[in-house]
mmCIF file of C-alpha atoms and ligand atoms in Angstrom:
data_model
loop_
_atom_site.group_PDB
_atom_site.id
_atom_site.type_symbol
_atom_site.label_atom_id
_atom_site.label_comp_id
_atom_site.label_asym_id
_atom_site.label_seq_id
_atom_site.Cartn_x
_atom_site.Cartn_y
_atom_site.Cartn_z
ATOM 1 C CA MET A 1 62.092 88.412 39.079
ATOM 2 C CA ILE A 2 63.654 91.892 38.858
ATOM 3 C CA CYS A 3 67.238 92.551 39.869
ATOM 4 C CA LEU A 4 68.881 95.880 40.545
ATOM 5 C CA GLY A 5 72.607 95.746 39.865
ATOM 6 C CA ILE A 6 75.180 98.283 41.001
ATOM 7 C CA GLU A 7 78.622 98.485 39.408
ATOM 8 C CA GLY A 8 81.458 100.548 40.825
ATOM 9 C CA THR A 9 84.810 98.774 40.661
ATOM 10 C CA ALA A 10 86.733 101.749 39.280
ATOM 11 C CA GLU A 11 85.891 105.199 37.906
ATOM 12 C CA LYS A 12 82.499 104.339 36.469
ATOM 13 C CA LEU A 13 79.294 104.022 38.451
ATOM 14 C CA GLY A 14 76.512 101.959 36.923
ATOM 15 C CA VAL A 15 72.955 101.073 37.817
ATOM 16 C CA GLY A 16 71.135 98.448 35.779
ATOM 17 C CA ILE A 17 67.738 96.838 36.166
ATOM 18 C CA VAL A 18 67.196 93.467 34.517
ATOM 19 C CA THR A 19 64.437 90.851 34.569
ATOM 20 C CA SER A 20 65.022 87.122 34.889
ATOM 21 C CA ASP A 21 63.929 86.810 31.224
ATOM 22 C CA GLY A 22 67.052 88.769 30.358
ATOM 23 C CA GLU A 23 65.280 91.997 29.500
ATOM 24 C CA ILE A 24 67.418 95.030 30.318
ATOM 25 C CA LEU A 25 64.896 97.583 31.631
ATOM 26 C CA THR A 26 67.534 100.224 32.147
ATOM 27 C CA ASN A 27 71.296 100.536 32.192
ATOM 28 C CA LEU A 28 72.732 103.896 33.248
ATOM 29 C CA THR A 29 76.401 104.701 33.662
ATOM 30 C CA LYS A 30 77.963 107.780 35.204
ATOM 31 C CA HIS A 31 81.562 108.442 34.231
ATOM 32 C CA MET A 32 83.781 110.245 36.657
ATOM 33 C CA PRO A 33 85.549 113.108 34.862
ATOM 34 C CA LEU A 34 89.230 112.151 34.595
ATOM 35 C CA LYS A 35 92.215 114.367 33.984
ATOM 36 C CA GLU A 36 94.818 112.166 35.599
ATOM 37 C CA GLY A 37 94.767 108.503 36.583
ATOM 38 C CA ILE A 38 92.045 107.203 38.870
ATOM 39 C CA HIS A 39 92.458 108.233 42.472
ATOM 40 C CA PRO A 40 90.642 105.482 44.432
ATOM 41 C CA ARG A 41 89.348 107.740 47.207
ATOM 42 C CA GLU A 42 88.117 110.400 44.810
ATOM 43 C CA ALA A 43 86.402 107.754 42.698
ATOM 44 C CA ALA A 44 84.740 106.390 45.843
ATOM 45 C CA GLN A 45 83.532 109.903 46.686
ATOM 46 C CA HIS A 46 82.183 110.264 43.166
ATOM 47 C CA HIS A 47 80.211 107.036 43.569
ATOM 48 C CA ALA A 48 78.885 108.041 46.992
ATOM 49 C CA GLN A 49 77.702 111.396 45.671
ATOM 50 C CA ASN A 50 76.155 110.099 42.482
ATOM 51 C CA LEU A 51 74.533 106.830 43.466
ATOM 52 C CA LYS A 52 71.251 108.219 44.810
ATOM 53 C CA PRO A 53 70.421 110.399 41.780
ATOM 54 C CA LEU A 54 71.555 107.664 39.360
ATOM 55 C CA LEU A 55 69.444 105.078 41.161
ATOM 56 C CA GLU A 56 66.386 107.349 41.076
ATOM 57 C CA LYS A 57 66.884 108.030 37.375
ATOM 58 C CA ALA A 58 67.282 104.311 36.645
ATOM 59 C CA LEU A 59 64.078 103.409 38.486
ATOM 60 C CA GLU A 60 62.221 106.183 36.701
ATOM 61 C CA LYS A 61 63.492 105.003 33.300
ATOM 62 C CA ALA A 62 62.535 101.410 34.083
ATOM 63 C CA GLY A 63 59.133 102.610 35.281
ATOM 64 C CA ILE A 64 59.327 100.714 38.565
ATOM 65 C CA SER A 65 59.709 101.508 42.253
ATOM 66 C CA LEU A 66 62.227 99.973 44.649
ATOM 67 C CA GLY A 67 59.340 98.020 46.146
ATOM 68 C CA GLU A 68 59.100 96.043 42.905
ATOM 69 C CA VAL A 69 62.749 94.957 42.960
ATOM 70 C CA ASP A 70 63.310 91.326 44.054
ATOM 71 C CA LEU A 71 67.090 91.116 44.299
ATOM 72 C CA ILE A 72 70.040 93.466 44.851
ATOM 73 C CA ALA A 73 73.339 92.611 43.158
ATOM 74 C CA PHE A 74 76.598 94.531 43.390
ATOM 75 C CA SER A 75 80.134 94.279 42.031
ATOM 76 C CA ARG A 76 82.059 92.682 44.858
ATOM 77 C CA GLY A 77 85.409 92.677 43.093
ATOM 78 C CA PRO A 78 87.966 92.744 41.647
ATOM 79 C CA GLY A 79 88.475 96.477 41.847
ATOM 80 C CA LEU A 80 89.607 99.471 43.874
ATOM 81 C CA GLY A 81 88.909 98.960 47.584
ATOM 82 C CA PRO A 82 87.336 102.332 48.423
ATOM 83 C CA CYS A 83 85.051 102.168 45.359
ATOM 84 C CA LEU A 84 83.983 98.594 46.083
ATOM 85 C CA ARG A 85 83.152 99.461 49.689
ATOM 86 C CA VAL A 86 80.923 102.413 48.774
ATOM 87 C CA VAL A 87 78.933 100.243 46.388
ATOM 88 C CA ALA A 88 78.732 97.352 48.865
ATOM 89 C CA VAL A 89 77.460 99.639 51.634
ATOM 90 C CA ALA A 90 74.813 101.066 49.310
ATOM 91 C CA ALA A 91 73.716 97.580 48.241
ATOM 92 C CA ARG A 92 73.525 96.355 51.856
ATOM 93 C CA THR A 93 71.514 99.421 52.865
ATOM 94 C CA LEU A 94 68.980 98.812 50.095
ATOM 95 C CA ALA A 95 68.770 95.113 50.921
ATOM 96 C CA LEU A 96 68.128 95.872 54.599
ATOM 97 C CA LYS A 97 65.631 98.644 54.019
ATOM 98 C CA TYR A 98 63.591 96.718 51.466
ATOM 99 C CA ARG A 99 64.208 93.277 53.005
ATOM 100 C CA LEU A 100 65.708 91.907 49.817
ATOM 101 C CA PRO A 101 68.216 89.152 49.120
ATOM 102 C CA ILE A 102 71.654 90.460 48.208
ATOM 103 C CA LEU A 103 74.425 88.966 46.084
ATOM 104 C CA GLY A 104 77.920 90.331 45.554
ATOM 105 C CA VAL A 105 79.152 89.106 42.166
ATOM 106 C CA ASN A 106 82.404 88.932 40.224
ATOM 107 C CA HIS A 107 82.903 91.840 37.830
ATOM 108 C CA CYS A 108 84.880 89.889 35.205
ATOM 109 C CA VAL A 109 82.387 87.026 35.080
ATOM 110 C CA ALA A 110 79.603 89.625 34.732
ATOM 111 C CA HIS A 111 81.294 90.974 31.578
ATOM 112 C CA ILE A 112 81.239 87.470 30.076
ATOM 113 C CA GLU A 113 77.619 86.753 31.000
ATOM 114 C CA ILE A 114 76.183 90.031 29.699
ATOM 115 C CA GLY A 115 78.050 89.342 26.463
ATOM 116 C CA ARG A 116 76.467 85.915 26.181
ATOM 117 C CA LEU A 117 73.037 87.365 26.959
ATOM 118 C CA THR A 118 73.178 90.208 24.443
ATOM 119 C CA THR A 119 74.847 88.385 21.557
ATOM 120 C CA GLY A 120 73.433 84.883 21.887
ATOM 121 C CA ALA A 121 76.940 83.400 22.003
ATOM 122 C CA LYS A 122 76.645 80.022 23.738
ATOM 123 C CA ASP A 123 80.090 78.832 24.694
ATOM 124 C CA PRO A 124 82.594 81.441 23.581
ATOM 125 C CA LEU A 125 86.237 82.103 24.149
ATOM 126 C CA THR A 126 86.069 85.562 25.718
ATOM 127 C CA VAL A 127 88.626 88.279 25.064
ATOM 128 C CA TYR A 128 88.177 90.788 27.872
ATOM 129 C CA ALA A 129 90.195 93.984 27.689
ATOM 130 C CA SER A 130 89.464 96.984 29.870
ATOM 131 C CA GLY A 131 91.147 99.652 31.938
ATOM 132 C CA GLY A 132 91.963 97.238 34.738
ATOM 133 C CA ASN A 133 91.835 93.760 33.206
ATOM 134 C CA THR A 134 93.116 91.858 30.192
ATOM 135 C CA GLN A 135 92.144 88.194 30.048
ATOM 136 C CA VAL A 136 91.361 85.431 27.605
ATOM 137 C CA THR A 137 88.936 83.002 29.227
ATOM 138 C CA ALA A 138 86.766 80.039 28.346
ATOM 139 C CA TYR A 139 84.342 77.826 30.221
ATOM 140 C CA VAL A 140 85.852 74.458 31.084
ATOM 141 C CA GLU A 141 84.550 72.112 33.776
ATOM 142 C CA GLY A 142 82.548 74.463 35.929
ATOM 143 C CA ARG A 143 84.672 77.572 35.747
ATOM 144 C CA TYR A 144 85.785 80.335 33.435
ATOM 145 C CA ARG A 145 89.415 79.301 33.086
ATOM 146 C CA VAL A 146 92.034 81.893 32.283
ATOM 147 C CA PHE A 147 94.056 80.868 29.231
ATOM 148 C CA GLY A 148 96.107 84.028 29.014
ATOM 149 C CA GLU A 149 96.313 87.348 30.811
ATOM 150 C CA THR A 150 98.472 90.357 31.381
ATOM 151 C CA LEU A 151 101.414 89.919 33.706
ATOM 152 C CA ASP A 152 101.528 93.603 34.581
ATOM 153 C CA ILE A 153 99.249 96.438 33.433
ATOM 154 C CA ALA A 154 95.983 96.050 31.519
ATOM 155 C CA LEU A 155 95.730 96.940 27.838
ATOM 156 C CA GLY A 156 93.407 99.891 28.526
ATOM 157 C CA ASN A 157 95.721 101.147 31.221
ATOM 158 C CA CYS A 158 98.669 100.963 28.815
ATOM 159 C CA ILE A 159 96.878 103.118 26.240
ATOM 160 C CA ASP A 160 95.486 105.511 28.867
ATOM 161 C CA GLN A 161 98.903 106.041 30.460
ATOM 162 C CA PHE A 162 100.489 106.573 27.060
ATOM 163 C CA ALA A 163 97.903 109.251 26.230
ATOM 164 C CA ARG A 164 98.441 110.892 29.609
ATOM 165 C CA GLU A 165 102.227 111.016 29.205
ATOM 166 C CA LEU A 166 101.774 112.711 25.823
ATOM 167 C CA LYS A 167 99.034 114.989 27.205
ATOM 168 C CA LEU A 168 96.573 113.768 24.591
ATOM 169 C CA GLY A 169 93.643 113.603 27.041
ATOM 170 C CA ALA A 170 91.685 110.990 29.003
ATOM 171 C CA PRO A 171 90.529 108.333 28.617
ATOM 172 C CA GLY A 172 93.218 107.569 26.069
ATOM 173 C CA GLY A 173 91.567 104.660 24.229
ATOM 174 C CA PRO A 174 89.230 106.567 21.900
ATOM 175 C CA ILE A 175 91.755 109.412 21.434
ATOM 176 C CA VAL A 176 94.580 107.072 20.419
ATOM 177 C CA GLU A 177 92.190 105.198 18.119
ATOM 178 C CA LYS A 178 91.411 108.426 16.275
ATOM 179 C CA LEU A 179 95.033 109.620 16.134
ATOM 180 C CA ALA A 180 96.180 106.218 14.860
ATOM 181 C CA ARG A 181 94.317 106.695 11.592
ATOM 182 C CA GLY A 182 96.784 107.414 8.833
ATOM 183 C CA GLY A 183 99.778 106.433 10.925
ATOM 184 C CA SER A 184 102.411 103.986 9.743
ATOM 185 C CA TYR A 185 104.346 101.352 11.606
ATOM 186 C CA VAL A 186 107.407 102.103 13.707
ATOM 187 C CA GLU A 187 108.932 99.268 15.656
ATOM 188 C CA LEU A 188 107.840 98.688 19.254
ATOM 189 C CA PRO A 189 108.513 95.739 21.602
ATOM 190 C CA TYR A 190 106.128 92.831 21.206
ATOM 191 C CA VAL A 191 106.011 90.899 24.481
ATOM 192 C CA VAL A 192 104.125 87.618 24.697
ATOM 193 C CA LYS A 193 105.415 85.166 27.304
ATOM 194 C CA GLY A 194 103.923 81.741 26.861
ATOM 195 C CA MET A 195 100.215 82.514 26.904
ATOM 196 C CA ASP A 196 100.600 85.729 28.885
ATOM 197 C CA LEU A 197 101.073 89.343 27.927
ATOM 198 C CA SER A 198 103.205 92.177 29.196
ATOM 199 C CA TYR A 199 102.281 95.766 28.376
ATOM 200 C CA SER A 200 104.465 97.842 30.693
ATOM 201 C CA GLY A 201 107.612 97.678 28.525
ATOM 202 C CA LEU A 202 105.557 98.533 25.463
ATOM 203 C CA LEU A 203 104.187 101.596 27.267
ATOM 204 C CA THR A 204 107.659 102.863 28.186
ATOM 205 C CA ALA A 205 108.947 102.232 24.661
ATOM 206 C CA ALA A 206 105.966 103.954 23.022
ATOM 207 C CA VAL A 207 106.377 107.066 25.172
ATOM 208 C CA LYS A 208 110.068 107.163 24.280
ATOM 209 C CA LYS A 209 109.342 106.581 20.596
ATOM 210 C CA ALA A 210 107.065 109.638 20.570
ATOM 211 C CA THR A 211 110.126 111.881 20.945
ATOM 212 C CA GLU A 212 111.390 110.790 17.517
ATOM 213 C CA ALA A 213 108.351 109.634 15.514
ATOM 214 C CA SER A 214 105.042 111.383 14.810
ATOM 215 C CA VAL A 215 102.143 111.002 17.242
ATOM 216 C CA ALA A 216 100.047 109.333 14.528
ATOM 217 C CA ASP A 217 102.778 106.780 13.827
ATOM 218 C CA VAL A 218 103.266 105.925 17.499
ATOM 219 C CA CYS A 219 99.505 105.693 18.175
ATOM 220 C CA PHE A 220 99.102 103.438 15.156
ATOM 221 C CA SER A 221 102.037 101.248 16.152
ATOM 222 C CA LEU A 222 100.998 101.046 19.786
ATOM 223 C CA GLN A 223 97.573 99.773 18.734
ATOM 224 C CA GLU A 224 98.957 97.351 16.147
ATOM 225 C CA THR A 225 101.494 95.890 18.567
ATOM 226 C CA ALA A 226 99.293 95.720 21.666
ATOM 227 C CA PHE A 227 96.311 94.290 19.802
ATOM 228 C CA ALA A 228 98.362 91.759 17.812
ATOM 229 C CA MET A 229 99.766 90.422 21.089
ATOM 230 C CA LEU A 230 96.256 89.905 22.460
ATOM 231 C CA VAL A 231 94.977 88.364 19.237
ATOM 232 C CA GLU A 232 97.920 85.936 19.177
ATOM 233 C CA VAL A 233 97.074 84.691 22.667
ATOM 234 C CA ALA A 234 93.374 84.498 21.774
ATOM 235 C CA GLU A 235 94.191 82.528 18.629
ATOM 236 C CA ARG A 236 96.219 79.932 20.497
ATOM 237 C CA ALA A 237 93.560 79.666 23.200
ATOM 238 C CA LEU A 238 90.921 79.172 20.507
ATOM 239 C CA ALA A 239 92.929 76.392 18.869
ATOM 240 C CA HIS A 240 93.563 74.749 22.225
ATOM 241 C CA THR A 241 90.019 74.921 23.611
ATOM 242 C CA GLU A 242 88.386 74.181 20.238
ATOM 243 C CA LYS A 243 85.644 76.707 20.978
ATOM 244 C CA GLU A 244 83.641 77.824 17.971
ATOM 245 C CA GLU A 245 82.823 81.329 19.135
ATOM 246 C CA VAL A 246 84.808 84.383 20.190
ATOM 247 C CA LEU A 247 83.175 87.048 22.342
ATOM 248 C CA ILE A 248 84.664 90.420 23.204
ATOM 249 C CA ALA A 249 84.192 92.277 26.474
ATOM 250 C CA GLY A 250 85.520 95.391 28.208
ATOM 251 C CA GLY A 251 85.861 99.032 27.218
ATOM 252 C CA VAL A 252 88.890 98.493 24.953
ATOM 253 C CA ALA A 253 86.848 96.051 22.876
ATOM 254 C CA VAL A 254 84.902 99.051 21.547
ATOM 255 C CA ASN A 255 87.990 99.701 19.388
ATOM 256 C CA LYS A 256 87.271 99.081 15.712
ATOM 257 C CA ARG A 257 90.801 97.991 14.858
ATOM 258 C CA LEU A 258 90.880 95.421 17.661
ATOM 259 C CA GLN A 259 87.496 94.124 16.519
ATOM 260 C CA GLU A 260 88.729 93.893 12.937
ATOM 261 C CA MET A 261 91.838 91.936 13.925
ATOM 262 C CA LEU A 262 89.840 89.504 16.042
ATOM 263 C CA ARG A 263 87.206 89.086 13.335
ATOM 264 C CA THR A 264 89.912 88.217 10.789
ATOM 265 C CA MET A 265 91.412 85.690 13.183
ATOM 266 C CA CYS A 266 87.961 84.136 13.715
ATOM 267 C CA GLU A 267 87.364 83.848 9.967
ATOM 268 C CA GLU A 268 90.625 81.981 9.578
ATOM 269 C CA HIS A 269 89.501 79.472 12.219
ATOM 270 C CA GLY A 270 85.875 79.191 11.158
ATOM 271 C CA ALA A 271 84.773 80.664 14.487
ATOM 272 C CA THR A 272 81.887 83.116 14.932
ATOM 273 C CA PHE A 273 82.800 86.549 16.214
ATOM 274 C CA TYR A 274 80.422 88.239 18.670
ATOM 275 C CA ALA A 275 80.523 91.927 19.632
ATOM 276 C CA PRO A 276 77.966 93.017 22.255
ATOM 277 C CA PRO A 277 76.373 96.476 21.975
ATOM 278 C CA ARG A 278 78.615 99.306 23.115
ATOM 279 C CA ASP A 279 76.676 100.132 26.292
ATOM 280 C CA VAL A 280 77.285 96.665 27.736
ATOM 281 C CA LEU A 281 80.921 96.348 26.596
ATOM 282 C CA GLY A 282 82.327 98.755 29.188
ATOM 283 C CA ASP A 283 81.549 98.576 32.894
ATOM 284 C CA ASN A 284 77.805 98.759 33.533
ATOM 285 C CA GLY A 285 75.132 97.893 36.077
ATOM 286 C CA ALA A 286 73.085 95.582 33.843
ATOM 287 C CA MET A 287 75.881 93.001 33.739
ATOM 288 C CA ILE A 288 75.947 92.930 37.540
ATOM 289 C CA ALA A 289 72.163 92.570 37.710
ATOM 290 C CA TRP A 290 72.182 89.767 35.124
ATOM 291 C CA LEU A 291 74.918 87.794 36.881
ATOM 292 C CA GLY A 292 72.996 88.324 40.142
ATOM 293 C CA LEU A 293 69.924 86.749 38.562
ATOM 294 C CA LEU A 294 71.884 83.832 37.095
ATOM 295 C CA SER A 295 73.580 83.160 40.431
ATOM 296 C CA TYR A 296 70.368 83.464 42.427
ATOM 297 C CA ALA A 297 68.478 81.122 40.090
ATOM 298 C CA SER A 298 71.228 78.526 40.476
ATOM 299 C CA GLY A 299 70.919 78.632 44.261
ATOM 300 C CA ALA A 300 73.567 81.142 45.338
ATOM 301 C CA ARG A 301 72.719 82.936 48.594
ATOM 302 C CA GLN A 302 74.743 85.343 50.759
ATOM 303 C CA ARG A 303 74.126 86.503 54.280
ATOM 304 C CA LEU A 304 74.579 90.234 54.759
ATOM 305 C CA GLU A 305 77.600 89.658 56.995
ATOM 306 C CA ASP A 306 79.268 87.612 54.239
ATOM 307 C CA THR A 307 79.133 90.346 51.610
ATOM 308 C CA HIS A 308 82.558 91.852 52.279
ATOM 309 C CA VAL A 309 84.332 93.067 49.145
ATOM 310 C CA ILE A 310 87.159 91.121 47.486
ATOM 311 C CA GLN A 311 89.697 93.462 45.909
ATOM 312 C CA ARG A 312 91.597 90.687 44.187
ATOM 313 C CA TRP A 313 89.157 88.094 42.995
ATOM 314 C CA ARG A 314 90.215 85.978 40.063
ATOM 315 C CA THR A 315 87.759 84.984 37.363
ATOM 316 C CA ASP A 316 88.700 81.313 37.768
ATOM 317 C CA GLU A 317 87.907 81.352 41.496
ATOM 318 C CA VAL A 318 84.197 81.642 40.761
ATOM 319 C CA GLU A 319 82.228 78.431 40.649
ATOM 320 C CA VAL A 320 79.880 78.725 37.682
ATOM 321 C CA LEU A 321 76.705 77.050 38.948
ATOM 322 C CA TRP A 322 74.354 78.340 36.255
ATOM 323 C CA ARG A 323 75.823 76.504 33.264
HETATM 324 P P1 LIG B 1 86.104 99.505 31.147
HETATM 325 O O1 LIG B 1 87.041 99.481 32.325
HETATM 326 O O2 LIG B 1 85.715 98.150 30.683
HETATM 327 O O3 LIG B 1 84.897 100.383 31.322
HETATM 328 O O4 LIG B 1 86.944 100.155 29.958
HETATM 329 C C1 LIG B 1 87.634 101.376 30.076
HETATM 330 C C2 LIG B 1 88.828 101.351 29.158
HETATM 331 O O5 LIG B 1 88.398 101.273 27.792
HETATM 332 C C3 LIG B 1 89.707 102.591 29.251
HETATM 333 O O6 LIG B 1 91.036 102.171 29.386
HETATM 334 C C4 LIG B 1 89.502 103.283 27.894
HETATM 335 O O7 LIG B 1 90.617 104.003 27.430
HETATM 336 C C5 LIG B 1 89.220 102.087 27.006
HETATM 337 N N1 LIG B 1 88.552 102.447 25.756
HETATM 338 C C6 LIG B 1 87.359 103.059 25.592
HETATM 339 N N2 LIG B 1 87.108 103.271 24.278
HETATM 340 C C7 LIG B 1 88.169 102.763 23.589
HETATM 341 C C8 LIG B 1 88.533 102.687 22.207
HETATM 342 N N3 LIG B 1 87.757 103.177 21.259
HETATM 343 N N4 LIG B 1 89.719 102.091 21.896
HETATM 344 C C9 LIG B 1 90.532 101.587 22.854
HETATM 345 N N5 LIG B 1 90.240 101.651 24.162
HETATM 346 C C10 LIG B 1 89.091 102.235 24.535
HETATM 347 MG MG1 LIG B 2 85.476 96.024 33.496
#
């Protein structure tokens, strides 16, 4: 079976084609150029304008035609409403035209499943940090349970907003990572509440700190503080769940320092650390296609009229039928 997956929850548009054996035939992502934050309507326009050429390129790269596709999957949520709707309309149109089954799938769960597929991790604690989400999850009794998450903004959003305030460029993650090299620690607020995280106070404090300390020092300290908070929550979740693997997901997980901190934590607990390849860490179409295939194989079906988008759709609301 071949599944075409379309991702478009935020500023990135992705088309991936995956077989039911887990072979990724193609995985193309188009990034919307960003100067400011993401404007939902502009991002939706970007997706609408770029989907057809991206889809054609993906099919060409995979060496197949739409007639050979067996299933259409799309990111149904969580995400920005206008973006989700563009992608859902495109997916429904393809499903109708080619008389194909369609499945809208959960974006966060897709991150976890593509990580399992590409790393071979079996039952990991997943640390998912992106522009819009920050969650520590693990599979327990039929669902990916959330053991800790941000109470306000996501980790990626915190770093991106910091970089924007200081006019360092966008997206901020890779820029701050580079600038942090050679920096030394200046104190910033470390906010972990129970098992949850709060990044908005840290953001405000870091921006303020940049008026008195060097950019390198603040970038370094922002990373150290924000990442240590996440690793602390992950560590307690690991001890509690007694999982033996830790998997990373999301665009922020590309960060070498975050990976290093998590790897160290894993070593101390005798857990195996898994980092998927870069092109499946951030938002991408292959993860949507793969979760579509897993869901379909386990019996999930959706009628066209039931494929409305779900802007707020928690990871732990999804019944995991394929495990
Ligand atoms: P995603 O939403 O999963 O595609 O991830 C996008 C987020 O990843 C944005 O907030 C980026 O700033 C962030 N990001 C990308 N590369 C890095 C990096 N090297 N370090 C930290 N964050 C990063
Ligand atoms: Mg994501």
